[in-house]
PDB file of C-alpha atoms in Angstrom:
ATOM      1  CA  MET A1179     123.212 146.551 102.725  1.00  0.00           C
ATOM      2  CA  SER A1180     120.868 143.603 102.194  1.00  0.00           C
ATOM      3  CA  LYS A1181     118.682 143.369  99.133  1.00  0.00           C
ATOM      4  CA  LEU A1182     115.228 141.780  98.722  1.00  0.00           C
ATOM      5  CA  GLY A1183     115.594 138.017  98.547  1.00  0.00           C
ATOM      6  CA  ASP A1184     118.781 138.053 100.603  1.00  0.00           C
ATOM      7  CA  PRO A1185     118.548 135.426 103.390  1.00  0.00           C
ATOM      8  CA  LEU A1186     120.084 137.866 105.865  1.00  0.00           C
ATOM      9  CA  THR A1187     117.119 140.201 105.364  1.00  0.00           C
ATOM     10  CA  HIS A1188     114.591 137.701 106.714  1.00  0.00           C
ATOM     11  CA  GLY A1189     116.608 135.524 109.086  1.00  0.00           C
ATOM     12  CA  ASP A1190     116.917 132.481 106.829  1.00  0.00           C
ATOM     13  CA  CYS A1191     120.605 132.187 107.425  1.00  0.00           C
ATOM     14  CA  ILE A1192     121.790 129.913 110.251  1.00  0.00           C
ATOM     15  CA  GLY A1193     125.445 129.762 111.193  1.00  0.00           C
ATOM     16  CA  GLY A1194     126.373 131.509 107.965  1.00  0.00           C
ATOM     17  CA  LYS A1195     124.432 129.028 105.804  1.00  0.00           C
ATOM     18  CA  THR A1196     121.063 129.564 104.168  1.00  0.00           C
ATOM     19  CA  THR A1197     118.159 127.393 105.310  1.00  0.00           C
ATOM     20  CA  ARG A1198     116.967 124.503 103.182  1.00  0.00           C
ATOM     21  CA  LEU A1199     113.700 126.296 102.420  1.00  0.00           C
ATOM     22  CA  TYR A1200     115.577 129.337 101.136  1.00  0.00           C
ATOM     23  CA  GLY A1201     117.650 126.968  98.979  1.00  0.00           C
ATOM     24  CA  CYS A1202     114.435 125.426  97.581  1.00  0.00           C
ATOM     25  CA  TRP A1203     113.139 128.884  96.679  1.00  0.00           C
ATOM     26  CA  SER A1204     116.421 129.857  95.065  1.00  0.00           C
ATOM     27  CA  SER A1205     116.573 126.586  93.077  1.00  0.00           C
ATOM     28  CA  MET A1206     112.981 127.072  91.920  1.00  0.00           C
ATOM     29  CA  LYS A1207     113.897 130.507  90.587  1.00  0.00           C
ATOM     30  CA  THR A1208     116.915 129.093  88.751  1.00  0.00           C
ATOM     31  CA  ARG A1209     114.853 126.265  87.180  1.00  0.00           C
ATOM     32  CA  SER A1210     112.157 128.665  86.029  1.00  0.00           C
ATOM     33  CA  LYS A1211     114.729 130.840  84.252  1.00  0.00           C
ATOM     34  CA  ARG A1212     116.085 127.851  82.315  1.00  0.00           C
ATOM     35  CA  ARG A1213     112.701 126.514  81.247  1.00  0.00           C
ATOM     36  CA  SER A1214     109.909 128.179  79.331  1.00  0.00           C
ATOM     37  CA  ASP A1215     107.166 126.010  80.841  1.00  0.00           C
ATOM     38  CA  CYS A1216     107.441 126.865  84.527  1.00  0.00           C
ATOM     39  CA  GLU A1217     107.132 130.496  85.491  1.00  0.00           C
ATOM     40  CA  ILE A1218     106.844 131.526  89.131  1.00  0.00           C
ATOM     41  CA  CYS A1219     103.670 133.310  90.213  1.00  0.00           C
ATOM     42  CA  GLU A1220     104.092 136.961  91.130  1.00  0.00           C
ATOM     43  CA  ASN A1221     103.413 136.337  94.825  1.00  0.00           C
ATOM     44  CA  TRP A1222     106.295 133.855  95.121  1.00  0.00           C
ATOM     45  CA  GLN A1223     108.813 136.314  93.709  1.00  0.00           C
ATOM     46  CA  ASP A1224     108.873 137.496  97.347  1.00  0.00           C
ATOM     47  CA  TYR A1225     110.643 134.882  99.458  1.00  0.00           C
ATOM     48  CA  LEU A1226     108.707 135.699 102.634  1.00  0.00           C
ATOM     49  CA  LYS A1227     105.369 135.038 100.898  1.00  0.00           C
ATOM     50  CA  TYR A1228     106.739 131.756  99.496  1.00  0.00           C
ATOM     51  CA  LYS A1229     108.024 130.809 102.949  1.00  0.00           C
ATOM     52  CA  GLU A1230     104.690 131.580 104.601  1.00  0.00           C
ATOM     53  CA  TRP A1231     102.775 129.465 102.050  1.00  0.00           C
ATOM     54  CA  SER A1232     105.283 126.629 102.378  1.00  0.00           C
ATOM     55  CA  LEU A1233     105.093 126.469 106.163  1.00  0.00           C
ATOM     56  CA  LEU A1234     101.293 126.466 106.036  1.00  0.00           C
ATOM     57  CA  ASN A1235     101.190 123.781 103.337  1.00  0.00           C
ATOM     58  CA  GLY A1236     103.266 120.891 104.570  1.00  0.00           C
ATOM     59  CA  TYR A1237     106.889 121.921 104.132  1.00  0.00           C
ATOM     60  CA  THR A1238     109.461 119.997 106.159  1.00  0.00           C
ATOM     61  CA  ASP A1239     113.153 119.483 105.468  1.00  0.00           C
ATOM     62  CA  LEU A1240     112.238 116.024 104.148  1.00  0.00           C
ATOM     63  CA  MET A1241     109.888 117.313 101.439  1.00  0.00           C
ATOM     64  CA  VAL A1242     110.401 118.568  97.891  1.00  0.00           C
ATOM     65  CA  MET A1243     108.253 120.897  95.833  1.00  0.00           C
ATOM     66  CA  SER A1244     106.072 119.118  93.307  1.00  0.00           C
ATOM     67  CA  ARG A1245     104.070 120.553  90.416  1.00  0.00           C
ATOM     68  CA  LYS A1246     100.872 118.799  89.336  1.00  0.00           C
ATOM     69  CA  GLY A1247     101.813 116.376  86.599  1.00  0.00           C
ATOM     70  CA  ASP A1248     105.316 117.859  86.689  1.00  0.00           C
ATOM     71  CA  LYS A1249     103.990 120.548  84.350  1.00  0.00           C
ATOM     72  CA  GLY A1250     103.023 124.211  84.456  1.00  0.00           C
ATOM     73  CA  GLY A1251     104.207 127.070  86.590  1.00  0.00           C
ATOM     74  CA  TYR A1252     105.049 127.360  90.248  1.00  0.00           C
ATOM     75  CA  SER A1253     102.033 128.693  92.130  1.00  0.00           C
ATOM     76  CA  PRO A1254      99.929 127.696  95.146  1.00  0.00           C
ATOM     77  CA  GLU A1255      97.331 126.175  92.801  1.00  0.00           C
ATOM     78  CA  ASN A1256      99.855 123.999  90.957  1.00  0.00           C
ATOM     79  CA  SER A1257     102.352 123.115  93.687  1.00  0.00           C
ATOM     80  CA  SER A1258     102.574 121.021  96.822  1.00  0.00           C
ATOM     81  CA  TRP A1259     105.197 119.666  99.187  1.00  0.00           C
ATOM     82  CA  GLU A1260     105.669 115.916  98.731  1.00  0.00           C
ATOM     83  CA  THR A1261     108.098 113.216  99.755  1.00  0.00           C
ATOM     84  CA  VAL A1262     110.932 112.580  97.313  1.00  0.00           C
ATOM     85  CA  GLU A1263     109.402 109.182  96.502  1.00  0.00           C
ATOM     86  CA  LYS A1264     105.942 110.569  95.722  1.00  0.00           C
ATOM     87  CA  ASN A1265     107.402 113.386  93.638  1.00  0.00           C
ATOM     88  CA  GLN A1266     109.477 110.912  91.616  1.00  0.00           C
ATOM     89  CA  GLU A1267     106.444 108.654  91.167  1.00  0.00           C
ATOM     90  CA  GLU A1268     104.409 111.557  89.813  1.00  0.00           C
ATOM     91  CA  ALA A1269     107.207 112.656  87.481  1.00  0.00           C
ATOM     92  CA  ASN A1270     107.619 109.108  86.189  1.00  0.00           C
ATOM     93  CA  GLU A1271     103.867 108.743  85.643  1.00  0.00           C
ATOM     94  CA  SER A1272     103.626 111.977  83.663  1.00  0.00           C
ATOM     95  CA  ASN A1273     106.571 110.946  81.465  1.00  0.00           C
ATOM     96  CA  LYS A1274     105.202 107.503  80.555  1.00  0.00           C
ATOM     97  CA  LYS A1275     104.308 106.916  76.948  1.00  0.00           C
ATOM     98  CA  ASP A1276     101.214 105.212  75.606  1.00  0.00           C
ATOM     99  CA  TYR A1277     101.925 102.116  73.498  1.00  0.00           C
ATOM    100  CA  THR A1278      99.991  99.837  71.197  1.00  0.00           C
ATOM    101  CA  TYR A1279     101.170  96.566  69.772  1.00  0.00           C
ATOM    102  CA  TRP A1280      99.351  93.779  67.980  1.00  0.00           C
ATOM    103  CA  LYS A1281      98.977  90.335  69.489  1.00  0.00           C
ATOM    104  CA  ASP A1282      96.983  87.616  67.746  1.00  0.00           C
ATOM    105  CA  GLY A1283      95.547  90.218  65.378  1.00  0.00           C
ATOM    106  CA  LYS A1284      94.222  92.421  68.199  1.00  0.00           C
ATOM    107  CA  PRO A1285      95.616  95.711  69.486  1.00  0.00           C
ATOM    108  CA  VAL A1286      97.015  95.759  73.007  1.00  0.00           C
ATOM    109  CA  HIS A1287      97.193  99.240  74.554  1.00  0.00           C
ATOM    110  CA  PHE A1288      99.269 100.044  77.613  1.00  0.00           C
ATOM    111  CA  ARG A1289     101.039 102.900  79.377  1.00  0.00           C
ATOM    112  CA  GLY A1290     104.613 102.582  80.599  1.00  0.00           C
ATOM    113  CA  LEU A1291     106.796  99.928  79.000  1.00  0.00           C
ATOM    114  CA  LYS A1292     108.778  99.081  82.136  1.00  0.00           C
ATOM    115  CA  GLU A1293     105.694  98.240  84.220  1.00  0.00           C
ATOM    116  CA  PHE A1294     104.010  96.401  81.351  1.00  0.00           C
ATOM    117  CA  CYS A1295     107.051  94.166  80.875  1.00  0.00           C
ATOM    118  CA  LYS A1296     107.361  93.519  84.603  1.00  0.00           C
ATOM    119  CA  THR A1297     103.658  92.677  84.985  1.00  0.00           C
ATOM    120  CA  ASN A1298     103.694  90.351  81.962  1.00  0.00           C
ATOM    121  CA  ASN A1299     107.131  88.822  82.604  1.00  0.00           C
ATOM    122  CA  LEU A1300     108.493  90.160  79.310  1.00  0.00           C
ATOM    123  CA  ASN A1301     112.027  91.174  78.384  1.00  0.00           C
ATOM    124  CA  ARG A1302     112.078  94.969  78.230  1.00  0.00           C
ATOM    125  CA  SER A1303     114.881  95.241  75.642  1.00  0.00           C
ATOM    126  CA  HIS A1304     113.052  92.770  73.374  1.00  0.00           C
ATOM    127  CA  MET A1305     109.815  94.736  73.740  1.00  0.00           C
ATOM    128  CA  THR A1306     111.659  97.973  72.990  1.00  0.00           C
ATOM    129  CA  ALA A1307     112.961  96.429  69.760  1.00  0.00           C
ATOM    130  CA  ILE A1308     109.478  95.207  68.854  1.00  0.00           C
ATOM    131  CA  MET A1309     107.962  98.625  69.548  1.00  0.00           C
ATOM    132  CA  LYS A1310     110.539 100.295  67.265  1.00  0.00           C
ATOM    133  CA  SER A1311     109.904  97.904  64.371  1.00  0.00           C
TER     134      SER A1311
END
């Protein structure tokens, strides 16, 4: 007997293997159980409702689910299907720190040490040491 959420119940099993979309849903549920900052909206507890939203909102086998700013819960208002590259870009952007250092007696503010060093042709490990001092 199949239970709710079982891929056999809704045809998301092909050749004995679950579909990628079902795997995405299952992984999302696992992540939300491990983290306190990303609950799943009530509607998406039902795989078929999640599947319907996904297919209407850009899902392809080449996309990954992205949360706005890589923060908050999983819901239609806070989620979208993005390329792996765009999702990684967004995650990196939201994890960048703001920095301030003093040059010639004036504060220099920037966000993201790696990009700042690359743009200004600076050694990142040296800048990291300076920022820690």
